[in-house]
Coordinates of C-alpha atoms in Angstrom, one line a residue:
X1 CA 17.1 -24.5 -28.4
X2 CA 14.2 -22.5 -28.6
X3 CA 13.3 -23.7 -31.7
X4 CA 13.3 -27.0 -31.2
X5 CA 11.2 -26.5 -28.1
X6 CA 8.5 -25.2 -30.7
X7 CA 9.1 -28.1 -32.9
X8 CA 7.4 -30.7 -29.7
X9 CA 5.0 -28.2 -29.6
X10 CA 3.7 -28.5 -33.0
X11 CA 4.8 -32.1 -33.1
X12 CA 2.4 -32.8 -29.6
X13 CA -0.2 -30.4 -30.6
X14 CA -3.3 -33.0 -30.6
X15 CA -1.8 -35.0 -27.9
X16 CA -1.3 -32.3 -25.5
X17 CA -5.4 -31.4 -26.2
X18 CA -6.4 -34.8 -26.0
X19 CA -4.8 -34.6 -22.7
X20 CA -6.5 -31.3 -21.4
X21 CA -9.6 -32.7 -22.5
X22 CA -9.3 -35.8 -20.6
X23 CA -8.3 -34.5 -17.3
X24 CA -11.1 -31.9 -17.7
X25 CA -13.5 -34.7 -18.1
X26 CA -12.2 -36.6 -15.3
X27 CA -13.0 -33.4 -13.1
X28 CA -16.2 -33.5 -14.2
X29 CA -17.1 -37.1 -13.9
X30 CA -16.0 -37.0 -10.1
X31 CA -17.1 -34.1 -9.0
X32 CA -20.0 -32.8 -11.0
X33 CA -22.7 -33.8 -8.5
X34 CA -21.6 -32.4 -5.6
X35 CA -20.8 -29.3 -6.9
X36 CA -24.2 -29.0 -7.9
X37 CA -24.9 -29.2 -4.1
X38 CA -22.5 -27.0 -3.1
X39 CA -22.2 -24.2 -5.9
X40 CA -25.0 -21.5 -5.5
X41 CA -25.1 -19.0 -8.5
X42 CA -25.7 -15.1 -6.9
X43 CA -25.2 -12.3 -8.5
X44 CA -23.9 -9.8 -6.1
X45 CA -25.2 -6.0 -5.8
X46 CA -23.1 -3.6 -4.6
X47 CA -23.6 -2.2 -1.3
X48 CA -21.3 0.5 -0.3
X49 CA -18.4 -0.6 2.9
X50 CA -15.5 0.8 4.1
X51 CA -12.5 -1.6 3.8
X52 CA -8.7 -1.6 5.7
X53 CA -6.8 -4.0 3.2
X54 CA -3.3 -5.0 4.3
X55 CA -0.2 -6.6 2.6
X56 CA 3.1 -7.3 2.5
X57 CA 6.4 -7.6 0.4
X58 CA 9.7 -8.7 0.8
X59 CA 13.0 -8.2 -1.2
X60 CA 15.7 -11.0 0.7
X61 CA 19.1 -11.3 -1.6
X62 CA 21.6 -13.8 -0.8
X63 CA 25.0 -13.5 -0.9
X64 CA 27.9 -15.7 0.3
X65 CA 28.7 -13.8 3.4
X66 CA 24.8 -12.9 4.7
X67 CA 21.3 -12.4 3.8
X68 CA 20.2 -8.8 3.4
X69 CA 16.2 -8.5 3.2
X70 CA 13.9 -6.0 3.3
X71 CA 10.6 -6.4 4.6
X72 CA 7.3 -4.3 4.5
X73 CA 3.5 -4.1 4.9
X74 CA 1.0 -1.1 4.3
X75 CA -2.8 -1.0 5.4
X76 CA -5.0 0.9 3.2
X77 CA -8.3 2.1 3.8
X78 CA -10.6 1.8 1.0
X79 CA -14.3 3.3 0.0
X80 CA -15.6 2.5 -3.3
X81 CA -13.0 3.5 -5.8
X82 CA -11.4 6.0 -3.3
X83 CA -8.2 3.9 -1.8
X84 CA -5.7 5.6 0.6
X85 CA -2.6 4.2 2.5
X86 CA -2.7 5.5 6.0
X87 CA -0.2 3.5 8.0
X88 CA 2.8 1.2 6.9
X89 CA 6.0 -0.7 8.8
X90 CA 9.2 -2.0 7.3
X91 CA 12.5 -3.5 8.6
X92 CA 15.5 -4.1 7.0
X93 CA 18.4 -6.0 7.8
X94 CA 20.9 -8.9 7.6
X95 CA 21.3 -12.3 8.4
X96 CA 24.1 -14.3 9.0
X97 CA 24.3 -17.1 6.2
X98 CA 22.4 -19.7 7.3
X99 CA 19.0 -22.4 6.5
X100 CA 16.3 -20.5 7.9
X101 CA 16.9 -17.0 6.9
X102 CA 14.2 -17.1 3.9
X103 CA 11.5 -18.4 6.8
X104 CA 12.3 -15.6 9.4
X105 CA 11.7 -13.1 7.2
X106 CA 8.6 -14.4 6.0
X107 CA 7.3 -14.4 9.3
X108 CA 8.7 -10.9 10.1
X109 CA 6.7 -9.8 7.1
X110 CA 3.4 -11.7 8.7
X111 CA 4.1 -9.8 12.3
X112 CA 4.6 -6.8 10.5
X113 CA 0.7 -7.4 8.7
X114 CA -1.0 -8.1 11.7
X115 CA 0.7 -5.0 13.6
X116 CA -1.0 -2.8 11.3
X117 CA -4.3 -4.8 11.5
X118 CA -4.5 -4.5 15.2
X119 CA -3.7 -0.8 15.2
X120 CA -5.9 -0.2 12.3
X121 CA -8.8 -2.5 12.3
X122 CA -11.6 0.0 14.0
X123 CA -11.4 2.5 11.4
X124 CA -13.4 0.3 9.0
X125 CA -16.0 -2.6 8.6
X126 CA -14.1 -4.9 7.0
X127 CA -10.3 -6.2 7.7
X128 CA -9.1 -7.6 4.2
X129 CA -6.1 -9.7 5.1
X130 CA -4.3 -11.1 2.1
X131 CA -3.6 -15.1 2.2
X132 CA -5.2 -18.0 4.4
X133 CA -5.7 -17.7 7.6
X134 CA -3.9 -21.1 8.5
X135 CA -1.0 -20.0 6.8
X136 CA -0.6 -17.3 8.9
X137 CA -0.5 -19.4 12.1
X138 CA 2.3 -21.4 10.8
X139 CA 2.9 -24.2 13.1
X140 CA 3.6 -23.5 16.6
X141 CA 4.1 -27.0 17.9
X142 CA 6.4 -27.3 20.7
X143 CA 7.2 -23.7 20.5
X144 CA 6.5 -21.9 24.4
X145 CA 7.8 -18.6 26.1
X146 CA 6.5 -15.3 26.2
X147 CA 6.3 -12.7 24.0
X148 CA 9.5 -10.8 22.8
X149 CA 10.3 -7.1 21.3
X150 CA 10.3 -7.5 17.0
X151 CA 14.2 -5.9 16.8
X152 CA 14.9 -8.3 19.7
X153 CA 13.8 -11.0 17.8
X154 CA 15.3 -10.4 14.7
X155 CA 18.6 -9.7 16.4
X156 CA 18.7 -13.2 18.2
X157 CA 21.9 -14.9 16.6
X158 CA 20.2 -18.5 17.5
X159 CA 18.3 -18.8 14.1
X160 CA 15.9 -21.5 15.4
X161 CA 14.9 -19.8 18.2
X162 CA 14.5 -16.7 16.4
X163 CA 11.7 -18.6 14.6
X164 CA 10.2 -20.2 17.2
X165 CA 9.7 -16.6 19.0
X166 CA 8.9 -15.1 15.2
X167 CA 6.0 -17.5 14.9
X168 CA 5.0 -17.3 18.8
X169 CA 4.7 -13.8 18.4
X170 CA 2.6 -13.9 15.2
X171 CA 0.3 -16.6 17.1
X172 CA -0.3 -13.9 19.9
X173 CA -1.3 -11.6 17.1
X174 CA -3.8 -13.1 15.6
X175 CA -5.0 -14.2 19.1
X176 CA -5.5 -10.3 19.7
X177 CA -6.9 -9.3 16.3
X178 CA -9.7 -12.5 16.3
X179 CA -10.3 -10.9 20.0
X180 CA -10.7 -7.6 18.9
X181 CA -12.2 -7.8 15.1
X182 CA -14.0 -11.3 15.5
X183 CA -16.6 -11.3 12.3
X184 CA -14.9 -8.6 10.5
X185 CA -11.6 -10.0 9.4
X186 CA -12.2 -11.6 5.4
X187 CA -8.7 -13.7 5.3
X188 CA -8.9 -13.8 1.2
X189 CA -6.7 -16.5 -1.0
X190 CA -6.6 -16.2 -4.7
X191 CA -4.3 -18.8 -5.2
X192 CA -5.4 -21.5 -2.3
X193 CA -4.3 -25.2 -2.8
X194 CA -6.6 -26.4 -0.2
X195 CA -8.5 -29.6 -1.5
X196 CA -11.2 -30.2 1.7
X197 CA -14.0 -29.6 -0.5
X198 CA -13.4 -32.3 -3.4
X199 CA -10.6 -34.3 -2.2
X200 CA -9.0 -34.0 -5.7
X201 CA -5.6 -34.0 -7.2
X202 CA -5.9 -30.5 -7.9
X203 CA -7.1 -27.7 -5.9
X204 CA -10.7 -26.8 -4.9
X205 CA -10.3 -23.2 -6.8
X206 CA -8.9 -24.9 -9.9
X207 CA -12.3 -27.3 -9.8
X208 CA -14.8 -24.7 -9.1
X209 CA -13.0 -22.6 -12.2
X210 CA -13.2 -25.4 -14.5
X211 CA -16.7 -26.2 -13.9
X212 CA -18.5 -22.9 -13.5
X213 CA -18.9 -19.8 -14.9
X214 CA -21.2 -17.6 -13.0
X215 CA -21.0 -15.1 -10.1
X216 CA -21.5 -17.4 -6.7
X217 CA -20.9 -18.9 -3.6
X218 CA -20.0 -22.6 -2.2
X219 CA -22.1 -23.2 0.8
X220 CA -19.7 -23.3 4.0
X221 CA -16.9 -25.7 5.4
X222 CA -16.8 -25.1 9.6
X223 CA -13.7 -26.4 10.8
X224 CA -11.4 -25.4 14.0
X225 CA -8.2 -24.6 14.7
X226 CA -5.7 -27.4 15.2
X227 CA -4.4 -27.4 18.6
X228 CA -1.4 -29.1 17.7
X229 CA -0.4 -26.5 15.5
X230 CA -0.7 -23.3 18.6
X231 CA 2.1 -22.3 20.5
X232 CA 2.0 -22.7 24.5
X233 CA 1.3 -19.7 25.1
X234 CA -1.7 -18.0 27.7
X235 CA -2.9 -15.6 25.0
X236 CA -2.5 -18.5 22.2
X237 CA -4.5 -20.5 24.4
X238 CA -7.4 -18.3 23.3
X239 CA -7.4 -19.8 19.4
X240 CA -8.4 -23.3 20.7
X241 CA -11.4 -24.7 19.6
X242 CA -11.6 -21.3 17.4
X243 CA -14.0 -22.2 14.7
X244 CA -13.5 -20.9 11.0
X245 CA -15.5 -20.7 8.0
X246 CA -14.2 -21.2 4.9
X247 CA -15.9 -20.9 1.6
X248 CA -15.2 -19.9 -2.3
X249 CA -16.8 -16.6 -3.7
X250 CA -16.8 -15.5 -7.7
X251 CA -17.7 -11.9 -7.5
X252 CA -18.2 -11.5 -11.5
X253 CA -18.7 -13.9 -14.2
X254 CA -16.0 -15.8 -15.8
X255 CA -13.5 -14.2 -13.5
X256 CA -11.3 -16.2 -10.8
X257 CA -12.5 -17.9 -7.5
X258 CA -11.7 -16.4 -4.3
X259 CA -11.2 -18.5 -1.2
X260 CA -12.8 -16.6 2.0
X261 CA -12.0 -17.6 5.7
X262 CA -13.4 -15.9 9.3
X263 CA -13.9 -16.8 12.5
X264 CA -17.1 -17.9 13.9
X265 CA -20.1 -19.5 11.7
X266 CA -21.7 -18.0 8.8
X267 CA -24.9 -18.7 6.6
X268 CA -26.3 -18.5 3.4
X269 CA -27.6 -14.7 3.8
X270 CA -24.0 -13.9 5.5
X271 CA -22.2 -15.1 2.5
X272 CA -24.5 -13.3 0.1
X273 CA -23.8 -9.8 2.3
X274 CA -20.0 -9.9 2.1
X275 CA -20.2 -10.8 -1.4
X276 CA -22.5 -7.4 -1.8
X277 CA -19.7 -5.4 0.0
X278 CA -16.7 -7.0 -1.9
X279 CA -18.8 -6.4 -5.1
X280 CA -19.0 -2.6 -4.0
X281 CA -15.0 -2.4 -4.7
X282 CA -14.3 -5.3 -7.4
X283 CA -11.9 -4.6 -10.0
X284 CA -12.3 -7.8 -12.8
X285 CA -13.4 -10.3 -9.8
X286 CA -10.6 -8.9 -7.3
X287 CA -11.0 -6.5 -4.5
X288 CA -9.1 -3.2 -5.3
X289 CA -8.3 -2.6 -1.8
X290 CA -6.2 -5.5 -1.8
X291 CA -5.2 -5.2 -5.0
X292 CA -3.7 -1.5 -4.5
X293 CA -2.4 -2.3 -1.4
X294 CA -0.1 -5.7 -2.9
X295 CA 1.3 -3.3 -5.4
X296 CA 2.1 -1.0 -3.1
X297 CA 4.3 -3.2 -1.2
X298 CA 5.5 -5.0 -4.2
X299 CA 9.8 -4.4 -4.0
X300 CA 10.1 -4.3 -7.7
X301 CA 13.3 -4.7 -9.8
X302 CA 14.2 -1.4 -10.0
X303 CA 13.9 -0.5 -6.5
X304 CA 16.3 -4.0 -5.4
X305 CA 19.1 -2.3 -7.9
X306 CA 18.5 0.9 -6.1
X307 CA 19.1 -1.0 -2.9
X308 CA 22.1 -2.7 -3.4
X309 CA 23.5 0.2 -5.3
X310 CA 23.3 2.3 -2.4
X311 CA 25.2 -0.9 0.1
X312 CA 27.6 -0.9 -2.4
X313 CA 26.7 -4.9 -3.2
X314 CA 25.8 -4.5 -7.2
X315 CA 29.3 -6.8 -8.2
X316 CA 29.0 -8.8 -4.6
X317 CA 28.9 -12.3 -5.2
X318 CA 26.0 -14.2 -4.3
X319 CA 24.2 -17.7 -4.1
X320 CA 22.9 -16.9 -7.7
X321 CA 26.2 -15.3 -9.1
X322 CA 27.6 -17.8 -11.2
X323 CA 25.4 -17.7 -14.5
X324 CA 26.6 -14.0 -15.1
X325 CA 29.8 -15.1 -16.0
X326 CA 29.2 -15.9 -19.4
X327 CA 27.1 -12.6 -20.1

């Protein structure tokens, strides 16, 4: 199969570049100009910050009778090259077999982020959350209450309103941590889809990356939070009419585009200053902050064996199961 897999391959060569070469100029064509307005080239010089990064990972293995995950988050505080962890949660568990097991625990991974931010965010002068900041709202319409205990939460056998209360209590999060670290929270994308900027087929990052080379900045998008997205909710209440800022960074030539967002309005010289602190701790375009702190969380192969070795579950059937049969 393989091998005949190579055989397009050569066969399509020239067609498949022909192809790349059109859609490339296609970007161009539409966009070029207002790139040009947008796209400032700066290249950044390190100025030293201290950084809390936080992420989180998840390990979530179905099997016929449940879902057993595993969910955790660590915040790191970071100097220059010196990077530390200095707090973490986790929870583990399982979930009865059901549709909305894979979309609790993401949210239970999300509460567990912004617990560490809020309990960690004075001990430096930046916040470096990983992901957009929209995503981590979720969408709270027609969701109200107040908020409940995490383990209570997670224990609720009513699935959907377990995630209506997951994603009300991460809404009251974030209302806190914008209250408390307004300015210093960098919510940082590497891998945004978000299209506001060009209005494209493809993704702002992807067009920025194709046409540009150098260290820089796009000038700023102000936009607000949705109301129709926030839970009812008194502390919730407080993210209406919230504005954020959202605008792509390259920290270091020919590497990837970063998407930034934080609340409040930012200009020109603003931009140019975090890009001087991210610079201070860049590892190949990347901050390392972040980057330590995702592979710290990261549940790798060997560690999910370990897991279901210990519960016994290595020969348990699961959703996935059935390929192994003929190996």
């Amino acid at each position: 199969m393989i091998e005949r897999a190579y055989e397009e391959l050569a066969n399509n060569y020239p067609k498949i570049l022909e192809k790349i070469r059109f859609y490339s100029n296609s970007i161009n064509d539409s966009v070029k100009d207002k790139l040009k307005k947008i796209w400032i080239d700066y290249e950044p010089t390190a100025v030293n910050k201290s950084f809390i990064a936080i992420d989180g990972g998840e390990f979530v293995k179905e099997l016929r009778v449940g879902t057993i995950f595993l969910t955790n988050a660590e915040a790191v505080y970071g100097e220059g090259v010196n990077v530390s962890s200095i707090d973490n949660e986790i929870k583990m568990g399982v979930f009865r077999p059901g549709n909305l097991a894979k979309e609790r625990i993401s949210e239970i991974m999300n509460i567990l982020e912004l617990s560490l931010a809020l309990r960690n965010g004075n001990k430096a002068e930046y916040i470096l959350m990983d992901g957009s900041l929209r995503k981590k709202l979720n969408n709270g319409k027609d969701i109200e209450g107040e908020e409940k205990d995490l383990d209570e939460i997670i224990n609720d056998e009513n699935e959907e309103e377990s995630l209506k209360n997951l994603i009300l209590k991460s809404q009251i999060l974030i209302s806190r941590l914008i209250q408390n670290y307004d300015g210093k929270i960098l919510w940082i994308s590497k891998n945004s889809k978000g299209r506001e900027l060009f209005g494209e087929n493809i993704s702002d990052i992807t067009v920025i990356e194709s046409l540009t080379e150098n260290p820089g900045f796009t000038l700023p998008f102000v936009h607000t939070i949705d109301e129709k997205i926030l839970a009812k909710n008194e502390e919730v209440r407080n993210l209406e009419g919230v504005e954020i800022s959202s605008f792509y960074i390259r920290l270091e030539k020919g590497q990837r585009v970063l998407k930034v967002d934080l609340t409040g309005r930012i200009d020109d010289d603003g931009i140019k200053k975090i890009m001087d602190s991210l610079y201070s701790v860049s590892i190949k375009g990347y901050p390392y902050p972040l980057l330590k702190v995702h592979y710290d969380v990261k549940v790798n192969k060997e560690d999910r064996q370990r897991i279901l070795s210990i519960l016994g579950l290595n020969h348990m059937r699961g959703n996935s199961w059935w390929p192994n049969q003929f190996f």
